[in-house]
CSV table of C-alpha atoms and ligand atoms in Angstrom, one decimal:
chain,number,residue,atom,x,y,z
A,1,MET,CA,-20.3,55.6,92.6
A,2,PRO,CA,-20.5,58.8,94.8
A,3,LEU,CA,-17.7,60.8,94.2
A,4,LEU,CA,-16.5,63.1,97.5
A,5,SER,CA,-14.4,66.1,97.7
A,6,LEU,CA,-11.2,66.0,100.1
A,7,ARG,CA,-9.9,69.3,100.9
A,8,MET,CA,-6.7,70.3,103.2
A,9,ARG,CA,-5.3,73.4,104.3
A,10,ALA,CA,-2.3,74.0,106.8
A,11,SER,CA,-1.3,77.3,108.3
A,12,LEU,CA,1.5,78.4,110.6
A,13,LYS,CA,1.0,81.1,113.2
A,14,GLY,CA,-1.8,82.4,111.2
A,15,ARG,CA,0.1,82.1,107.9
A,16,HIS,CA,-1.3,79.8,105.1
A,17,VAL,CA,1.2,77.4,104.4
A,18,SER,CA,-0.4,74.3,102.4
A,19,GLY,CA,-3.7,73.6,100.7
A,20,ALA,CA,-4.9,70.7,98.3
A,21,GLU,CA,-7.9,69.0,97.2
A,22,ARG,CA,-8.8,65.6,95.8
A,23,ILE,CA,-12.2,64.4,94.1
A,24,ILE,CA,-11.9,60.7,95.2
A,25,SER,CA,-14.6,57.6,95.9
A,26,GLU,CA,-14.9,56.1,99.1
A,27,GLU,CA,-12.3,53.6,99.0
A,28,ASP,CA,-10.0,56.2,98.2
A,29,ILE,CA,-10.4,58.0,101.5
A,30,PRO,CA,-7.7,56.3,103.7
A,31,SER,CA,-4.7,56.6,101.3
A,32,THR,CA,-5.8,60.2,100.4
A,33,LEU,CA,-6.2,61.1,103.9
A,34,CYS,CA,-2.6,59.8,104.7
A,35,GLU,CA,-1.2,61.5,101.5
A,36,LEU,CA,-2.7,64.9,102.6
A,37,LEU,CA,-1.6,64.8,106.2
A,38,ARG,CA,1.7,64.1,105.0
A,39,ARG,CA,1.9,67.1,102.7
A,40,PRO,CA,2.3,70.3,104.4
A,41,GLY,CA,5.8,71.0,106.3
A,42,GLU,CA,6.1,72.8,109.4
A,43,HIS,CA,2.1,73.8,110.7
A,44,ASP,CA,0.3,74.2,113.9
A,45,PHE,CA,-3.2,74.2,112.4
A,46,MET,CA,-4.8,72.1,109.8
A,47,LYS,CA,-8.4,71.7,108.6
A,48,LEU,CA,-9.6,68.7,106.6
A,49,THR,CA,-12.9,68.8,104.9
A,50,LEU,CA,-14.7,65.8,103.3
A,51,GLU,CA,-18.1,66.2,101.6
A,52,ARG,CA,-20.0,64.1,99.2
A,53,LEU,CA,-20.6,65.7,95.9
A,54,GLU,CA,-24.4,65.5,94.9
A,55,GLU,CA,-23.6,66.9,91.3
A,56,ILE,CA,-20.4,66.6,89.3
A,57,GLU,CA,-19.7,68.1,85.9
A,58,LYS,CA,-17.1,66.1,83.4
A,59,LEU,CA,-15.2,68.5,81.4
A,60,GLU,CA,-12.6,68.0,79.0
A,61,PHE,CA,-9.4,69.7,79.0
A,62,ASN,CA,-9.0,72.1,76.1
A,63,MET,CA,-6.5,74.6,76.8
A,64,PRO,CA,-3.1,74.9,75.0
A,65,ILE,CA,-0.1,75.1,77.4
A,66,SER,CA,2.9,77.0,76.5
A,67,SER,CA,6.4,78.1,78.4
A,68,TYR,CA,8.5,81.0,78.3
A,69,GLU,CA,11.7,81.7,80.1
A,70,PHE,CA,13.3,85.1,80.8
A,71,ARG,CA,16.4,86.4,82.1
A,72,SER,CA,14.9,88.5,85.0
A,73,VAL,CA,11.7,89.1,87.0
A,74,GLU,CA,11.3,92.4,85.3
A,75,GLU,CA,11.3,90.7,81.9
A,76,GLY,CA,9.0,88.0,82.7
A,77,ARG,CA,6.4,90.6,84.4
A,78,ASP,CA,6.5,92.6,81.6
A,79,PHE,CA,5.8,89.5,79.2
A,80,ALA,CA,3.0,88.7,81.5
A,81,LEU,CA,1.6,92.4,81.2
A,82,LYS,CA,1.6,92.0,77.3
A,83,GLU,CA,0.0,88.4,77.5
A,84,LEU,CA,-3.0,90.0,79.8
A,85,VAL,CA,-3.5,92.8,77.5
A,86,LEU,CA,-3.5,90.4,74.5
A,87,SER,CA,-6.2,88.8,76.7
A,88,GLY,CA,-8.4,91.9,76.5
A,89,VAL,CA,-7.4,93.3,79.8
A,90,PRO,CA,-6.7,97.1,79.9
A,91,GLU,CA,-3.2,98.0,80.3
A,92,ASP,CA,-3.8,100.0,83.7
A,93,VAL,CA,-5.9,97.2,85.0
A,94,ALA,CA,-3.0,94.5,84.1
A,95,LYS,CA,-0.6,96.6,85.9
A,96,LYS,CA,-2.8,97.1,88.9
A,97,GLY,CA,-3.2,92.9,89.1
A,98,LEU,CA,0.6,92.9,88.9
A,99,ASP,CA,1.3,95.5,91.6
A,100,LEU,CA,-1.3,93.7,94.0
A,101,LEU,CA,0.4,90.3,93.6
A,102,SER,CA,4.0,91.9,94.0
A,103,MET,CA,3.1,94.0,97.2
A,104,GLY,CA,0.7,91.6,99.0
A,105,ALA,CA,-3.0,91.9,98.1
A,106,ASN,CA,-4.2,91.6,101.7
A,107,PRO,CA,-5.2,94.9,103.2
A,108,LYS,CA,-3.7,93.7,106.5
A,109,GLY,CA,-0.5,92.9,104.7
A,110,GLY,CA,1.1,89.8,103.2
A,111,ASN,CA,-1.0,87.2,100.9
A,112,MET,CA,-4.7,86.6,100.7
A,113,ARG,CA,-6.2,83.2,101.3
A,114,GLY,CA,-8.1,83.1,98.1
A,115,ALA,CA,-7.9,85.2,94.8
A,116,VAL,CA,-8.5,88.7,94.2
A,117,LEU,CA,-11.2,89.7,92.1
A,118,LEU,CA,-10.5,92.5,89.7
A,119,ASP,CA,-13.2,94.6,87.5
A,120,VAL,CA,-11.8,94.1,84.2
A,121,GLU,CA,-13.1,97.6,83.2
A,122,THR,CA,-12.5,99.7,86.1
A,123,GLY,CA,-9.9,97.7,88.3
A,124,ASP,CA,-12.0,97.8,91.3
A,125,ARG,CA,-11.9,94.9,93.7
A,126,LEU,CA,-14.9,92.8,93.9
A,127,GLU,CA,-14.4,90.1,96.3
A,128,PRO,CA,-16.8,90.4,99.3
A,129,ASP,CA,-14.0,89.8,102.0
A,130,LEU,CA,-10.7,91.4,101.1
A,131,GLU,CA,-8.6,89.1,103.2
A,132,ARG,CA,-10.3,85.9,102.5
A,133,GLY,CA,-10.6,86.3,98.6
A,134,VAL,CA,-12.4,84.0,96.5
A,135,ARG,CA,-11.3,80.1,96.3
A,136,THR,CA,-11.6,78.0,93.4
A,137,VAL,CA,-12.5,74.6,94.8
A,138,ARG,CA,-14.2,71.5,94.0
A,139,VAL,CA,-12.0,70.7,91.0
A,140,ASP,CA,-9.8,67.6,90.2
A,141,TRP,CA,-8.2,65.6,87.3
A,142,LYS,CA,-10.4,62.4,86.6
A,143,ASP,CA,-7.1,60.3,86.3
A,144,ARG,CA,-4.8,62.2,88.3
A,145,SER,CA,-2.0,59.9,88.4
A,146,ALA,CA,-1.7,59.7,84.6
A,147,VAL,CA,-1.8,63.4,84.1
A,148,LYS,CA,0.7,64.0,86.8
A,149,SER,CA,3.3,61.6,85.4
A,150,GLU,CA,2.9,62.8,82.0
A,151,LEU,CA,3.6,66.3,83.1
A,152,LEU,CA,6.3,65.4,85.5
A,153,LYS,CA,7.8,63.4,82.3
A,154,ARG,CA,8.0,66.7,80.5
A,155,GLY,CA,9.5,68.8,83.3
A,156,PHE,CA,6.5,70.4,84.7
A,157,THR,CA,5.8,69.8,88.7
A,158,GLU,CA,2.8,69.0,90.7
A,159,ARG,CA,2.2,72.5,91.3
A,160,THR,CA,1.4,72.8,87.6
A,161,LEU,CA,-1.1,70.0,87.9
A,162,ASP,CA,-3.2,71.7,90.5
A,163,ALA,CA,-2.5,75.1,88.6
A,164,LEU,CA,-4.0,73.8,85.4
A,165,ALA,CA,-7.0,72.3,86.9
A,166,ILE,CA,-7.8,75.9,88.7
A,167,ALA,CA,-7.2,77.9,85.9
A,168,PHE,CA,-9.1,75.5,83.3
A,169,LYS,CA,-12.4,75.9,85.8
A,170,ASN,CA,-11.9,79.3,86.3
A,171,ILE,CA,-12.2,80.0,82.5
A,172,CYS,CA,-15.0,77.7,82.4
A,173,CYS,CA,-16.8,79.6,85.1
A,174,GLY,CA,-16.4,83.0,83.2
A,175,VAL,CA,-13.0,84.5,84.4
A,176,LEU,CA,-11.6,86.5,81.6
A,177,ALA,CA,-7.9,86.2,82.6
A,178,GLU,CA,-5.9,84.9,85.6
A,179,LEU,CA,-2.4,85.9,86.7
A,180,CYS,CA,-0.9,83.7,89.2
A,181,TRP,CA,2.7,83.1,91.1
A,182,SER,CA,3.2,80.8,94.1
A,183,ASP,CA,3.5,82.0,97.7
A,184,ASP,CA,6.2,79.4,97.8
A,185,PRO,CA,9.6,81.6,98.1
A,186,ASN,CA,11.3,79.2,96.2
A,187,TYR,CA,8.9,78.7,93.1
A,188,LEU,CA,9.5,81.1,90.7
A,189,THR,CA,7.4,79.9,87.9
A,190,GLY,CA,3.9,81.7,87.3
A,191,TYR,CA,1.0,82.0,84.7
A,192,VAL,CA,-1.3,84.0,82.7
A,193,SER,CA,-4.2,82.3,81.6
A,194,SER,CA,-7.2,83.1,79.4
A,195,ARG,CA,-9.4,81.7,76.9
A,196,GLU,CA,-7.6,83.4,73.9
A,197,LEU,CA,-4.0,82.3,74.8
A,198,GLY,CA,-4.6,79.2,77.0
A,199,TYR,CA,-2.0,78.4,80.0
A,200,VAL,CA,1.1,80.5,79.6
A,201,ARG,CA,4.0,79.6,82.0
A,202,ILE,CA,6.4,82.4,82.9
A,203,THR,CA,9.6,81.9,84.7
A,204,PRO,CA,10.5,83.8,86.6
A,205,LEU,CA,7.7,86.1,87.8
A,206,LYS,CA,9.3,86.4,91.4
A,207,GLU,CA,12.8,86.5,93.1
A,208,ARG,CA,13.7,83.6,95.0
A,209,GLY,CA,13.1,84.2,98.8
A,210,ASP,CA,10.1,86.3,97.9
A,211,PRO,CA,6.9,85.1,100.2
A,212,LEU,CA,4.5,87.3,98.4
A,213,GLY,CA,2.2,85.4,95.7
A,214,GLY,CA,-1.5,84.6,94.8
A,215,ARG,CA,-4.0,84.8,92.2
A,216,ILE,CA,-5.5,87.7,90.6
A,217,TYR,CA,-8.8,86.8,88.4
A,218,PHE,CA,-10.0,89.8,85.8
A,219,ILE,CA,-13.6,89.6,85.5
A,220,ARG,CA,-16.8,91.3,84.6
A,221,ARG,CA,-18.6,93.1,87.1
A,222,GLU,CA,-22.4,91.9,85.7
A,223,GLY,CA,-23.0,88.4,87.3
A,224,VAL,CA,-20.0,88.3,89.9
A,225,GLY,CA,-22.3,86.7,92.3
A,226,GLU,CA,-23.0,83.7,90.0
A,227,LEU,CA,-19.4,83.5,89.2
A,228,ILE,CA,-18.2,83.3,92.9
A,229,ARG,CA,-20.8,80.4,93.2
A,230,CYS,CA,-19.5,78.7,90.2
A,231,LEU,CA,-15.8,79.0,91.6
A,232,GLU,CA,-16.8,77.8,95.0
A,233,ARG,CA,-19.6,75.4,94.6
A,234,ARG,CA,-19.6,73.8,91.1
A,235,ALA,CA,-17.9,70.5,91.3
A,236,VAL,CA,-15.8,69.7,88.0
A,237,LEU,CA,-14.1,66.7,87.3
A,238,ILE,CA,-11.3,67.3,84.3
A,239,SER,CA,-10.7,64.4,81.9
A,240,SER,CA,-8.3,64.1,78.7
A,241,LEU,CA,-4.5,64.8,79.1
A,242,PRO,CA,-3.5,68.6,78.3
A,243,GLN,CA,-1.9,69.1,74.6
A,244,LEU,CA,1.6,69.6,75.7
A,245,SER,CA,3.9,71.1,73.4
B,301,PML,C1,0.6,77.7,93.6
B,301,PML,O1,0.7,76.7,93.5
B,301,PML,O2,1.1,78.5,94.5
B,301,PML,C2,1.1,78.3,92.1
B,301,PML,C3,1.7,77.4,91.2
B,301,PML,C4,1.8,78.1,89.6
B,301,PML,C5,2.2,76.8,88.8
B,301,PML,C6,3.0,77.3,87.5
B,301,PML,C7,3.2,76.2,86.8
B,301,PML,O3,4.2,75.4,87.1
B,301,PML,O4,2.9,76.1,85.8
């Protein structure tokens, strides 16, 4: 049965407010459209993209997931720095990633629409468009509702569900390590992920009320074009429930 990618992004006064993707079959188009139309809060622009996927790769989720809580953002960010270093990112480059996310990585101010690509050796930015960044798309769970209910049962959120899928696809495409926290001013949990450590949730990585956030991908400069194609073009459907500890 042909599968389709349905993507939504919404903004308010030019600022991104919500985005989501589902990989679905034709019969699920009406109900998924309704779900995504209702999803963003206040917005003045919404773009919906529906495309048939010609080729789709099925991958088994195999990353360990762990969670750590700290008393302050400073402690959370220090821990994130250590986890990035343990993942093979030099300390000065890991610090640059943390600074970019905390100050807003868009050269025009504020958040980027996609992720920053940082050269793991030099700390140079490698994304072709510094305002747009690079977006990991065409990825979803094969049995989204089962994975979601399992995660919610264990105190995780729907944001975790989507972040796990993105982080897993990133590692499969060749990202060495990722640092992420949300641009939602009320969502304080972020993560570091890498092949070495798996998906490491960290709370808090930002202060309540802070609208800045996004994703930093630590990558090797060689093969950056191929990596971007994988992140943006390769369609991936993830099976297996995550191993939750
Ligand atoms: C986002 O959606 O903007 C980032 C989500 C981070 C999720 C962290 C978690 O709950 O595991």
